[in-house]
Coordinates of C-alpha atoms in Angstrom, one line a residue:
M632 CA -34.6 64.2 -27.3
A633 CA -38.1 63.8 -26.1
E634 CA -36.9 63.2 -22.6
E635 CA -34.5 66.2 -22.7
N636 CA -37.4 68.5 -23.6
K637 CA -39.4 67.4 -20.7
K638 CA -36.5 68.0 -18.2
P639 CA -37.4 71.7 -17.4
E640 CA -40.8 70.6 -16.3
A641 CA -39.4 68.1 -13.9
Q642 CA -37.0 70.7 -12.6
E643 CA -39.8 73.1 -12.0
E644 CA -41.7 70.4 -10.1
V645 CA -38.7 69.7 -7.9
E646 CA -38.1 73.4 -7.4
L647 CA -41.7 73.8 -6.2
K648 CA -41.3 71.1 -3.7
T649 CA -37.8 71.8 -2.4
N650 CA -38.1 75.6 -2.1
V651 CA -41.7 76.8 -2.3
A652 CA -40.9 80.1 -0.7
A653 CA -38.3 81.0 -3.2
A654 CA -40.6 80.0 -6.1
E655 CA -43.5 82.2 -4.8
E656 CA -41.1 85.2 -4.5
L657 CA -40.1 84.8 -8.1
A658 CA -43.6 84.5 -9.5
T659 CA -45.4 87.8 -8.3
P660 CA -47.7 89.7 -10.8
D661 CA -45.7 92.9 -10.1
A662 CA -42.5 91.4 -11.3
I663 CA -44.1 90.7 -14.7
K664 CA -45.2 94.3 -15.1
E665 CA -42.1 96.0 -13.7
P666 CA -39.2 94.0 -12.4
K667 CA -37.9 94.8 -9.0
G668 CA -34.4 96.4 -8.5
Y669 CA -34.3 98.3 -11.6
E670 CA -35.4 101.7 -10.2
S671 CA -32.6 101.8 -7.5
A672 CA -30.0 100.8 -10.0
A673 CA -31.1 103.4 -12.5
Q674 CA -31.1 106.2 -10.0
A675 CA -27.7 105.4 -8.6
N676 CA -25.9 105.3 -11.9
P677 CA -28.1 105.8 -14.9
E678 CA -25.3 105.4 -17.5
K679 CA -24.0 102.1 -16.1
F680 CA -27.6 100.9 -15.7
L681 CA -28.5 101.5 -19.4
K682 CA -25.2 99.9 -20.5
E683 CA -25.8 96.6 -18.4
F684 CA -29.6 96.5 -18.7
N685 CA -30.9 93.0 -19.4
W686 CA -33.6 93.5 -22.0
H687 CA -34.3 89.7 -22.1
N688 CA -35.2 89.5 -18.4
Y689 CA -37.3 92.6 -18.8
E690 CA -39.2 91.2 -21.7
E691 CA -39.7 87.9 -19.8
G692 CA -40.6 89.6 -16.6
I693 CA -37.8 88.0 -14.5
D694 CA -36.7 90.0 -11.5
P695 CA -33.0 90.2 -10.7
I696 CA -32.1 88.0 -7.6
D697 CA -29.2 88.4 -5.2
D698 CA -26.2 86.2 -5.7
D699 CA -26.5 84.9 -2.1
K700 CA -30.1 83.7 -2.8
L701 CA -29.0 82.0 -6.0
D702 CA -26.2 80.1 -4.3
E703 CA -28.6 79.0 -1.6
F704 CA -31.1 77.8 -4.1
E705 CA -28.5 75.8 -6.1
K706 CA -27.3 74.2 -2.8
L707 CA -30.8 73.1 -2.0
V708 CA -31.3 71.6 -5.5
A709 CA -27.9 69.7 -5.4
E710 CA -28.7 68.3 -1.9
N711 CA -32.4 67.2 -2.7
F712 CA -32.8 66.8 -6.4
V713 CA -32.8 63.3 -7.8
D714 CA -32.5 62.6 -11.5
T715 CA -34.8 59.7 -12.0
L716 CA -33.5 59.1 -15.5
D717 CA -29.9 58.0 -14.7
D718 CA -29.2 54.3 -14.1
E719 CA -27.2 54.8 -10.9
V720 CA -27.5 53.4 -7.4
V721 CA -28.8 55.8 -4.8
E722 CA -29.4 55.5 -1.1
G723 CA -32.9 55.6 0.3
K724 CA -34.4 55.4 3.8
V725 CA -37.0 52.9 4.9
I726 CA -40.0 55.0 6.0
N727 CA -42.6 52.2 6.2
I728 CA -42.9 48.4 6.0
T729 CA -46.1 46.7 5.0
D730 CA -46.9 43.0 4.8
R731 CA -45.5 42.8 1.3
D732 CA -43.5 45.9 0.5
A733 CA -41.0 48.3 2.0
I734 CA -41.6 52.1 1.3
I735 CA -38.3 53.9 0.5
D736 CA -37.8 57.7 0.4
I737 CA -35.1 58.8 -2.0
N738 CA -36.0 62.5 -1.9
A739 CA -37.8 62.3 -5.3
K740 CA -41.3 63.8 -5.8
S741 CA -42.8 60.4 -4.5
E742 CA -41.6 57.5 -2.4
G743 CA -40.6 54.2 -4.0
V744 CA -41.8 50.7 -3.4
I745 CA -39.7 47.5 -3.1
S746 CA -41.0 44.0 -2.5
L747 CA -39.8 42.5 0.8
N748 CA -38.7 39.4 -1.2
E749 CA -35.6 41.4 -2.1
F750 CA -34.7 41.7 1.6
R751 CA -35.0 37.9 2.4
Y752 CA -31.2 37.9 3.1
N753 CA -31.9 40.6 5.8
P754 CA -34.7 39.6 8.1
D755 CA -33.9 42.4 10.5
L756 CA -34.9 45.2 8.1
K757 CA -36.6 48.1 10.0
V758 CA -37.9 51.6 9.6
G759 CA -35.1 54.1 9.4
D760 CA -32.6 51.8 7.7
T761 CA -30.6 53.1 4.8
V762 CA -30.5 50.8 1.8
E763 CA -29.1 51.0 -1.7
V764 CA -31.7 51.1 -4.6
L765 CA -31.9 51.4 -8.3
I766 CA -34.8 53.2 -9.9
D767 CA -36.4 50.5 -11.9
V768 CA -39.6 52.3 -13.2
R769 CA -39.8 56.1 -12.8
E770 CA -43.6 56.0 -12.9
D771 CA -45.8 52.9 -13.2
A772 CA -49.5 53.0 -14.3
T773 CA -50.5 54.4 -10.9
G774 CA -47.8 57.0 -11.0
Q775 CA -45.8 55.1 -8.4
L776 CA -42.0 55.1 -8.3
V777 CA -40.8 51.6 -8.5
L778 CA -37.4 50.8 -7.0
S779 CA -35.1 47.7 -7.0
H780 CA -32.8 46.8 -4.1
R781 CA -31.8 43.5 -5.7
K782 CA -30.4 45.2 -8.9
A783 CA -28.7 47.8 -6.8
R784 CA -27.0 45.0 -4.8
V785 CA -25.8 43.3 -8.0
I786 CA -24.4 46.5 -9.4
K787 CA -22.6 47.4 -6.2
A788 CA -21.6 43.8 -5.7
W789 CA -19.8 43.7 -9.0
E790 CA -18.1 47.0 -8.2
R791 CA -16.9 45.6 -4.9
V792 CA -15.8 42.3 -6.4
N793 CA -13.9 44.0 -9.2
K794 CA -12.3 46.4 -6.7
A795 CA -11.4 43.4 -4.4
H796 CA -9.7 41.6 -7.3
E797 CA -7.8 44.7 -8.4
D798 CA -6.7 45.6 -4.9
G799 CA -6.2 42.0 -3.6
T800 CA -8.3 42.7 -0.6
I801 CA -10.0 40.0 1.5
V802 CA -13.8 39.5 1.2
T803 CA -16.2 37.6 3.4
G804 CA -18.6 35.1 1.8
F805 CA -21.2 32.5 2.9
V806 CA -20.8 28.9 1.7
K807 CA -24.2 28.1 0.3
A808 CA -23.9 24.6 -1.2
R809 CA -21.6 22.0 -2.5
T810 CA -21.3 21.5 -6.2
K811 CA -19.2 19.3 -8.6
G812 CA -15.6 20.1 -8.0
G813 CA -16.1 22.6 -5.2
M814 CA -18.5 24.9 -3.4
I815 CA -20.9 27.8 -4.2
V816 CA -20.1 31.0 -2.1
D817 CA -22.3 34.1 -1.7
V818 CA -20.0 37.1 -2.0
F819 CA -21.8 40.5 -1.8
G820 CA -24.9 38.8 -3.2
I821 CA -22.9 37.2 -6.1
E822 CA -22.7 33.4 -6.4
A823 CA -18.9 32.7 -6.8
F824 CA -17.2 29.3 -7.3
L825 CA -14.8 27.9 -4.7
P826 CA -12.8 25.0 -6.3
G827 CA -12.1 22.1 -4.0
S828 CA -8.3 22.6 -4.5
Q829 CA -8.7 26.1 -3.1
I830 CA -10.4 25.4 0.1
D831 CA -7.3 24.6 2.1
V832 CA -3.7 23.7 1.7
K833 CA -4.3 20.1 2.7
P834 CA -6.7 17.6 0.9
I835 CA -10.4 18.0 1.9
R836 CA -12.1 14.7 2.8
D837 CA -15.5 16.2 4.0
Y838 CA -16.8 19.0 1.9
D839 CA -20.1 19.1 3.6
A840 CA -18.4 20.3 6.7
Y841 CA -17.9 23.7 5.1
V842 CA -21.5 24.3 3.9
N843 CA -23.4 27.1 5.8
K844 CA -20.1 28.6 7.0
T845 CA -19.0 32.2 6.7
M846 CA -15.4 32.4 5.6
E847 CA -12.8 34.8 4.3
F848 CA -11.7 34.5 0.7
K849 CA -9.6 36.2 -1.9
V850 CA -10.9 36.9 -5.5
V851 CA -8.6 35.1 -7.8
K852 CA -10.4 35.3 -11.1
I853 CA -13.2 37.2 -12.8
N854 CA -14.7 36.4 -16.3
Q855 CA -16.5 39.7 -17.1
E856 CA -18.1 38.2 -20.2
F857 CA -19.8 35.3 -18.4
K858 CA -20.0 37.1 -15.1
N859 CA -18.1 34.2 -13.3
V860 CA -16.2 34.8 -10.2
V861 CA -13.7 32.4 -8.7
V862 CA -12.5 32.8 -5.0
S863 CA -9.9 31.1 -2.9
H864 CA -9.5 30.5 0.8
K865 CA -6.3 28.6 0.3
A866 CA -4.6 31.8 -1.1
L867 CA -5.1 33.5 2.3
I868 CA -3.2 30.9 4.3
E869 CA -0.5 30.2 1.8
A870 CA 1.3 33.4 2.5
D871 CA 1.4 32.5 6.2
I872 CA 2.5 29.0 5.4
E873 CA 5.3 30.3 3.2
E874 CA 6.7 32.2 6.1
Q875 CA 6.4 29.2 8.3
K876 CA 8.1 27.0 5.6
K877 CA 11.0 29.4 5.4
E878 CA 11.4 29.3 9.2
I879 CA 11.1 25.6 9.4
I880 CA 13.3 24.7 6.4
G881 CA 16.0 26.9 7.7
Q882 CA 16.3 24.9 10.8
L883 CA 16.3 21.4 9.2
E884 CA 19.2 19.0 9.9
K885 CA 19.7 15.4 9.0
G886 CA 19.0 13.2 11.9
Q887 CA 16.6 15.8 13.5
V888 CA 13.4 14.3 15.0
L889 CA 10.3 16.3 14.4
E890 CA 6.5 15.9 15.2
G891 CA 4.2 15.9 12.2
T892 CA 0.7 15.0 11.1
V893 CA -0.2 12.4 8.5
K894 CA -1.5 14.6 5.5
N895 CA -1.9 12.0 2.8
I896 CA -1.4 8.3 2.3
T897 CA -0.3 6.8 -1.1
S898 CA 0.6 3.3 -2.2
Y899 CA 4.3 4.4 -2.2
G900 CA 4.5 6.3 1.0
V901 CA 3.1 8.9 3.5
F902 CA 3.2 12.6 3.3
V903 CA 3.6 14.3 6.7
D904 CA 2.9 17.9 7.5
L905 CA 5.7 19.3 9.6
G906 CA 3.9 22.5 10.4
G907 CA 3.7 24.2 6.9
V908 CA 6.2 22.0 5.0
D909 CA 5.6 18.4 3.8
G910 CA 8.0 15.5 3.9
L911 CA 7.6 12.0 2.5
V912 CA 8.1 8.8 4.4
H913 CA 8.7 6.1 1.8
I914 CA 7.0 2.8 2.4
T915 CA 10.3 1.1 3.0
D916 CA 11.1 3.6 5.8
L917 CA 7.8 3.0 7.6
S918 CA 8.6 -0.3 9.2
W919 CA 11.4 -2.8 9.6
S920 CA 9.0 -5.4 8.6
R921 CA 7.8 -5.9 5.0
I922 CA 4.3 -4.2 4.5
N923 CA 2.0 -4.1 1.5
H924 CA 0.4 -0.7 2.0
P925 CA 1.3 2.3 4.4
N926 CA -2.3 2.2 5.9
E927 CA -1.2 -0.9 7.7
I928 CA 1.1 1.3 9.9
V929 CA -0.4 4.9 10.0
D930 CA -3.9 6.6 9.7
L931 CA -4.8 10.0 8.3
D932 CA -4.4 13.0 10.7
Q933 CA -2.3 10.8 13.0
K934 CA 0.4 12.6 14.9
L935 CA 3.8 10.9 15.0
N936 CA 7.5 11.5 15.3
V937 CA 9.7 11.3 12.3
V938 CA 13.4 11.7 11.7
I939 CA 14.9 13.6 8.7
L940 CA 16.9 11.2 6.5
D941 CA 17.8 13.6 3.6
F942 CA 16.7 16.7 1.7
D943 CA 17.8 18.4 -1.5
E944 CA 19.9 21.6 -1.6
D945 CA 16.8 23.8 -1.8
K946 CA 15.2 21.7 1.0
T947 CA 12.0 21.4 -1.1
R948 CA 12.1 17.6 -1.0
I949 CA 12.4 16.2 2.5
Q950 CA 12.9 12.5 3.0
L951 CA 11.6 11.2 6.4
G952 CA 11.9 8.0 8.2
L953 CA 9.7 6.3 10.9
K954 CA 11.4 2.9 11.3
Q955 CA 14.7 4.6 12.0
L956 CA 13.4 5.7 15.4
K957 CA 13.5 2.1 16.5
K958 CA 16.6 -0.3 16.9
H959 CA 17.2 -2.4 13.9
P960 CA 15.7 -5.9 14.5
W961 CA 19.0 -7.6 13.4
D962 CA 20.8 -5.7 16.2
A963 CA 18.3 -7.2 18.7
L964 CA 18.5 -10.7 17.3
S965 CA 19.6 -13.3 19.8
E966 CA 23.4 -13.9 19.9
T967 CA 22.8 -17.6 20.5
L968 CA 21.0 -18.0 17.2
S969 CA 23.4 -19.7 14.6
V970 CA 23.7 -21.9 11.6
G971 CA 22.0 -25.3 12.0
D972 CA 19.2 -24.0 14.3
K973 CA 15.7 -24.5 13.5
V974 CA 13.4 -21.4 13.3
K975 CA 9.7 -20.8 12.5
G976 CA 8.4 -17.9 10.5
K977 CA 5.8 -16.6 8.1
V978 CA 6.1 -16.4 4.3
V979 CA 5.9 -12.8 3.4
V980 CA 7.0 -12.7 -0.2
I981 CA 7.3 -15.4 -3.0
A982 CA 9.4 -15.1 -6.1
D983 CA 10.2 -17.7 -8.8
Y984 CA 13.6 -18.4 -7.2
G985 CA 12.4 -18.7 -3.7
A986 CA 10.4 -17.4 -0.7
F987 CA 11.2 -14.9 2.0
V988 CA 10.3 -15.9 5.6
E989 CA 10.1 -13.4 8.5
V990 CA 11.5 -15.3 11.4
E991 CA 11.3 -12.2 13.7
E992 CA 9.9 -8.7 13.1
G993 CA 12.1 -7.1 10.5
V994 CA 14.4 -10.2 10.2
E995 CA 13.9 -12.2 7.0
G996 CA 15.6 -15.3 5.5
L997 CA 15.5 -16.6 2.0
I998 CA 14.5 -20.2 1.2
H999 CA 15.8 -20.9 -2.3
V1000 CA 13.6 -23.2 -4.4
S1001 CA 16.4 -25.6 -4.5
E1002 CA 16.3 -25.9 -0.7
M1003 CA 12.7 -26.6 -0.6
S1004 CA 12.8 -30.2 -2.0
W1005 CA 15.4 -32.9 -2.4
S1006 CA 14.2 -33.2 -6.0
T1007 CA 16.7 -32.1 -8.6
H1008 CA 13.8 -31.2 -10.9
L1009 CA 13.4 -27.5 -10.1
R1010 CA 9.9 -26.0 -9.8
S1011 CA 8.5 -22.7 -8.7
A1012 CA 8.5 -21.8 -5.0
Q1013 CA 4.6 -21.4 -5.3
D1014 CA 4.5 -25.3 -5.7
F1015 CA 5.6 -25.6 -2.1
V1016 CA 4.5 -22.5 -0.1
N1017 CA 2.0 -19.6 -0.1
V1018 CA 2.2 -16.1 1.3
G1019 CA 1.1 -16.2 4.9
D1020 CA 2.0 -19.8 5.5
E1021 CA 3.7 -20.6 8.7
V1022 CA 6.8 -22.7 8.0
E1023 CA 9.7 -24.3 9.9
A1024 CA 13.2 -24.2 8.4
Q1025 CA 16.8 -24.7 9.2
I1026 CA 19.4 -21.9 9.1
L1027 CA 21.9 -22.6 6.4
T1028 CA 23.9 -19.4 6.4
M1029 CA 23.8 -16.2 8.5
D1030 CA 25.6 -12.9 8.0
R1031 CA 25.0 -10.4 10.8
E1032 CA 27.0 -7.7 9.2
D1033 CA 25.2 -7.8 5.9
R1034 CA 22.0 -8.8 7.6
K1035 CA 21.3 -11.8 5.4
M1036 CA 20.1 -15.3 6.2
S1037 CA 19.4 -18.3 4.0
L1038 CA 17.1 -21.2 5.1
G1039 CA 16.2 -24.6 4.0
I1040 CA 13.1 -26.8 4.4
K1041 CA 14.3 -30.0 2.8
Q1042 CA 17.0 -30.3 5.5
L1043 CA 14.3 -31.2 8.0
T1044 CA 13.6 -34.5 6.2
Q1045 CA 16.0 -37.3 5.4
D1046 CA 17.9 -37.2 2.1
P1047 CA 16.2 -39.9 0.0
W1048 CA 19.6 -40.9 -1.6
T1049 CA 21.0 -42.1 1.8
D1050 CA 19.4 -45.5 1.4
I1051 CA 19.0 -45.4 -2.5
T1052 CA 20.7 -48.8 -3.0
S1053 CA 18.3 -50.6 -0.7
K1054 CA 15.2 -48.9 -2.1
Y1055 CA 16.1 -49.0 -5.8
P1056 CA 18.6 -51.7 -6.6
V1057 CA 19.6 -52.5 -10.2
G1058 CA 16.9 -54.6 -11.8
S1059 CA 14.0 -53.6 -9.4
R1060 CA 10.8 -52.6 -11.0
H1061 CA 8.9 -49.4 -10.0
T1062 CA 6.2 -47.0 -11.1
G1063 CA 7.0 -43.4 -11.6
I1064 CA 5.5 -40.1 -12.9
V1065 CA 6.8 -38.5 -16.1
R1066 CA 8.1 -35.0 -15.1
N1067 CA 10.0 -33.7 -18.1
F1068 CA 11.1 -34.4 -21.7
T1069 CA 14.4 -33.9 -23.4
N1070 CA 15.4 -34.7 -27.0
F1071 CA 17.3 -37.8 -25.8
G1072 CA 14.9 -39.1 -23.1
V1073 CA 12.3 -38.8 -20.3
F1074 CA 12.8 -37.8 -16.7
V1075 CA 10.6 -40.0 -14.4
E1076 CA 10.1 -39.2 -10.7
L1077 CA 10.1 -42.2 -8.5
E1078 CA 9.5 -40.2 -5.2
E1079 CA 10.2 -36.7 -4.0
G1080 CA 13.9 -36.1 -4.7
I1081 CA 14.5 -39.3 -6.7
D1082 CA 14.4 -38.7 -10.5
G1083 CA 15.6 -41.1 -13.1
L1084 CA 16.3 -40.9 -16.9
I1085 CA 14.9 -43.2 -19.5
Y1086 CA 16.9 -42.8 -22.8
I1087 CA 14.7 -42.7 -25.9
S1088 CA 16.2 -46.0 -27.0
D1089 CA 15.0 -47.7 -23.8
L1090 CA 11.3 -46.8 -24.3
S1091 CA 10.3 -49.5 -26.8
W1092 CA 11.8 -52.7 -28.3
T1093 CA 10.1 -52.3 -31.6
K1094 CA 8.9 -48.7 -32.2
K1095 CA 11.2 -46.1 -33.8
I1096 CA 10.7 -43.0 -31.6
K1097 CA 12.1 -39.7 -32.7
H1098 CA 10.9 -37.7 -29.6
P1099 CA 9.5 -39.0 -26.2
S1100 CA 6.3 -37.0 -26.7
E1101 CA 5.4 -39.6 -29.4
F1102 CA 5.4 -42.3 -26.7
T1103 CA 4.1 -40.8 -23.4
N1104 CA 2.8 -37.4 -21.9
I1105 CA 4.0 -35.4 -18.9
G1106 CA 2.1 -36.5 -15.8
D1107 CA 1.6 -40.1 -17.0
K1108 CA 2.5 -43.0 -14.9
L1109 CA 5.1 -45.3 -16.3
E1110 CA 6.5 -48.6 -15.3
V1111 CA 10.3 -48.7 -15.2
V1112 CA 13.2 -50.9 -14.4
V1113 CA 16.4 -49.6 -12.7
L1114 CA 19.2 -50.2 -15.2
E1115 CA 22.0 -48.3 -13.6
L1116 CA 22.7 -46.5 -10.3
D1117 CA 25.3 -43.8 -9.5
V1118 CA 25.1 -42.9 -5.8
E1119 CA 27.9 -40.3 -5.8
G1120 CA 26.7 -38.6 -8.9
R1121 CA 23.0 -39.0 -7.7
K1122 CA 22.1 -40.4 -11.1
L1123 CA 19.6 -43.1 -11.8
S1124 CA 19.2 -44.8 -15.2
L1125 CA 15.9 -46.3 -16.0
G1126 CA 14.3 -48.3 -18.8
H1127 CA 10.7 -48.9 -19.8
K1128 CA 11.1 -51.5 -22.6
Q1129 CA 12.9 -53.8 -20.2
I1130 CA 9.8 -54.6 -18.3
E1131 CA 9.0 -57.0 -21.2
D1132 CA 11.1 -59.5 -23.0
N1133 CA 12.8 -58.4 -26.2
P1134 CA 10.6 -59.8 -29.0
W1135 CA 13.5 -59.6 -31.3
D1136 CA 15.1 -62.4 -29.4
K1137 CA 12.3 -64.7 -30.6
Y1138 CA 12.3 -63.1 -34.1
E1139 CA 16.1 -63.8 -34.4
A1140 CA 15.2 -67.6 -34.6
D1141 CA 11.8 -67.3 -36.4
F1142 CA 13.4 -64.9 -39.1
A1143 CA 16.8 -66.4 -39.3
V1144 CA 18.7 -66.1 -42.7
G1145 CA 17.4 -68.8 -45.0
T1146 CA 13.9 -69.1 -43.5
K1147 CA 10.9 -68.7 -45.8
H1148 CA 7.8 -66.6 -45.2
T1149 CA 4.8 -65.5 -47.2
G1150 CA 3.8 -61.8 -47.4
T1151 CA 2.3 -59.1 -49.6
I1152 CA 4.1 -56.3 -51.2
G1153 CA 3.1 -53.2 -49.2
E1154 CA 4.9 -50.2 -50.7
I1155 CA 7.2 -49.6 -53.6
V1156 CA 10.2 -47.6 -52.2
D1157 CA 13.5 -46.4 -53.5
K1158 CA 15.5 -49.2 -54.8
G1159 CA 12.9 -51.9 -53.9
A1160 CA 9.8 -52.6 -51.9
T1161 CA 8.5 -53.5 -48.3
V1162 CA 6.7 -56.6 -47.0
E1163 CA 5.0 -56.6 -43.6
F1164 CA 5.3 -60.1 -42.0
N1165 CA 3.9 -59.0 -38.6
E1166 CA 3.4 -55.7 -36.6
D1167 CA 7.1 -55.6 -35.8
I1168 CA 8.8 -57.2 -38.8
V1169 CA 8.8 -55.1 -42.0
A1170 CA 11.3 -56.5 -44.5
F1171 CA 13.0 -54.7 -47.4
I1172 CA 13.1 -56.4 -50.8
P1173 CA 15.8 -55.0 -53.1
G1174 CA 14.7 -54.2 -56.6
R1175 CA 16.7 -57.2 -58.2
H1176 CA 15.0 -59.7 -55.7
L1177 CA 11.5 -58.7 -56.8
E1178 CA 11.9 -60.6 -60.1
K1179 CA 9.7 -63.6 -60.6
E1180 CA 10.5 -66.8 -62.3
D1181 CA 8.9 -65.7 -65.6
G1182 CA 11.1 -62.5 -65.6
S1183 CA 8.4 -60.1 -64.6
K1184 CA 8.6 -58.2 -61.2
L1185 CA 6.2 -58.1 -58.2
G1186 CA 4.1 -55.1 -57.8
K1187 CA 2.2 -53.5 -54.9
G1188 CA -0.4 -55.8 -53.5
D1189 CA 1.1 -59.0 -54.9
E1190 CA 1.3 -61.9 -52.5
A1191 CA 4.4 -64.2 -52.8
E1192 CA 6.9 -66.3 -50.8
F1193 CA 10.2 -64.7 -49.7
Q1194 CA 13.4 -66.0 -48.3
I1195 CA 15.3 -64.0 -45.5
I1196 CA 18.7 -63.0 -46.7
E1197 CA 19.6 -60.6 -43.8
F1198 CA 18.5 -60.3 -40.2
N1199 CA 20.0 -57.6 -37.8
K1200 CA 18.5 -57.6 -34.3
D1201 CA 20.4 -54.7 -33.0
F1202 CA 19.3 -52.4 -36.0
K1203 CA 16.0 -54.2 -36.3
R1204 CA 16.7 -54.7 -40.1
V1205 CA 15.3 -57.6 -42.1
V1206 CA 16.1 -58.1 -45.8
A1207 CA 14.2 -60.7 -48.0
S1208 CA 14.3 -62.0 -51.5
H1209 CA 11.8 -63.7 -53.9
T1210 CA 14.3 -64.3 -56.7
A1211 CA 16.5 -66.4 -54.4
L1212 CA 13.8 -69.1 -54.3
F1213 CA 14.4 -70.2 -57.9
K1214 CA 17.8 -68.7 -59.0
E1215 CA 20.8 -70.8 -58.0
E1216 CA 23.3 -67.9 -57.8
E1217 CA 21.2 -65.9 -55.3
A1218 CA 20.4 -69.1 -53.3
K1219 CA 24.1 -70.0 -53.1
I1220 CA 25.0 -66.5 -51.8
V1221 CA 22.2 -66.9 -49.1
K1222 CA 23.5 -70.4 -47.9
Q1223 CA 27.0 -69.0 -47.6
A1224 CA 25.8 -66.0 -45.6
A1225 CA 23.7 -68.2 -43.4
K1226 CA 26.6 -70.6 -42.7
K1227 CA 29.0 -67.8 -42.0
A1228 CA 26.5 -66.1 -39.6
A1229 CA 25.9 -69.5 -37.8
D1230 CA 29.7 -70.0 -37.4
S1231 CA 30.2 -66.6 -36.0
A1232 CA 27.3 -67.0 -33.5
A1233 CA 28.8 -70.3 -32.4
A1234 CA 32.2 -68.9 -31.8
S1235 CA 31.2 -65.8 -29.9
A1236 CA 28.1 -63.8 -29.3
P1237 CA 29.9 -60.4 -29.5
T1238 CA 31.2 -61.3 -33.0
L1239 CA 27.8 -61.1 -34.5
G1240 CA 28.8 -57.8 -35.9
D1241 CA 31.2 -59.5 -38.2
A1242 CA 28.3 -61.6 -39.7
N1243 CA 26.3 -58.4 -40.0
D1244 CA 29.2 -56.8 -41.9
A1245 CA 29.2 -59.7 -44.3
L1246 CA 25.4 -59.5 -44.7
A1247 CA 25.7 -55.8 -45.3
A1248 CA 28.2 -56.5 -48.0
L1249 CA 26.0 -59.1 -49.4
K1250 CA 23.1 -56.7 -49.4
K1251 CA 25.1 -54.1 -51.2
Q1252 CA 26.2 -56.6 -53.8
M1253 CA 22.6 -57.8 -54.3
E1254 CA 21.4 -54.1 -54.6
K1255 CA 24.1 -53.4 -57.1
G1256 CA 23.2 -56.4 -59.1
G1257 CA 19.5 -55.5 -58.9
N1258 CA 20.1 -52.1 -60.2

């Protein structure tokens, strides 16, 4: 309210400045005493004069003024009066420039001052230029009117930015600097953000190339609360691109060859710009040869010809090919090349089942792991070759229609089984390497391609082995004897225990039925006990035959003399008795068994089983009696 009360004084000050002549005419001493115009009006029509007489003006001493003069005065005020209390942007004229300031005339009662720092963006400022200003301080301590060009620019800039956003109009901005994720752009004096994805339709590799450039943009987003502006250059060219896309897509046909530019390279393929529409060349369609990455074939921004292989109904996904522009390598393969020929090539891929070898560009053959070695013991292909190796191989099969070829390496060397009978005759001794275990034996490799099997029963004469791993390890060297040879079946039977004489041949005489030996009771077991006569011979003593002469029984750790009542070399079984030494019945049974065994051995070696049966029966009888 205080400001409103002061307003008439300000108006009087402006009126005195803008129209001094009119003010002087209104303020004469005569007008105060007797206002002009009243005498003529009273004389012309006294009755009307009295009816319309303005007693207020008379009392205040205000003379009546013609309507034309009032209209002229109001016009002058409207054109020249500036309300210094409203926060609105006005235009002013530069009337003087000092070392530090610019003097601006806004048609107020005094000129305003603006620091030249606010015009750093405009080094060409000169006297007579019109600039937008905002009244910052109506009257400072010295009575000076202080203006702001910077604030006026900000207000006007936001007005322009909002209008550009609403109308979708194009604005011009200056790229000031690079920032995380994009660029900072000066638009109408406001710092706007240009995301990296909105710079261009294609990926940007060098952001610094856009710094200090003036470009056109479209305002795409404004956050009024935080005063953030987002602009896009990409949006301006997308409309043109869409038109180009429609035109290009409408003309697409399978088999059509087009020129394009490599836009992006990925691990799975290459995106090619066909002039506004993108197509994908899959890595398998880049070259007839096998490649690891597309950058082995193409470079970014490279121009090349591609052929359209396929596209969807909407033609939004376009599949392109590069290798299809060249003749298929199989079609160019020499007609003279056939099965049995030797070829050289480079290993390009290795799998567990084999290796692919490129014999010519785009022509590959498979060497199965079984064709890499004469060995029947299969291993991984990596045990024989590595990627990049140059190898020589023989063509085993070739199908030109299906474009398939199989190769072999082992065929370049002699089959080791061709002279197997001379190298490994039955009974010959050799040293091999343990390659594999089975539950029933051990596979031993004598040389590459020659493997033999040692059955678990042929590993040791004396040890009872449940699994081969108890006796040896994979990779160990083992002495063997060739027991059996099957050339047609490519089978070799080996033995390890045969490198030594069978100790049980000697034990058969030393521990014959009826012989006597001294030993110590080791363990008390089910239905009897055991006695260890040496490291190989552990005899079983049935419970009945542990009885001593005084009627007591032998216990663990007792040393005594024993008589052998059963010996089986094949089953490595020995049964002994202490009681048979002093009891006639047991002794008689032992003598009868010994005589029968001797008669059987004399008659025929193969009939020893009969004696064993008798001894087994005797053993059962003794065990029954002992229990």
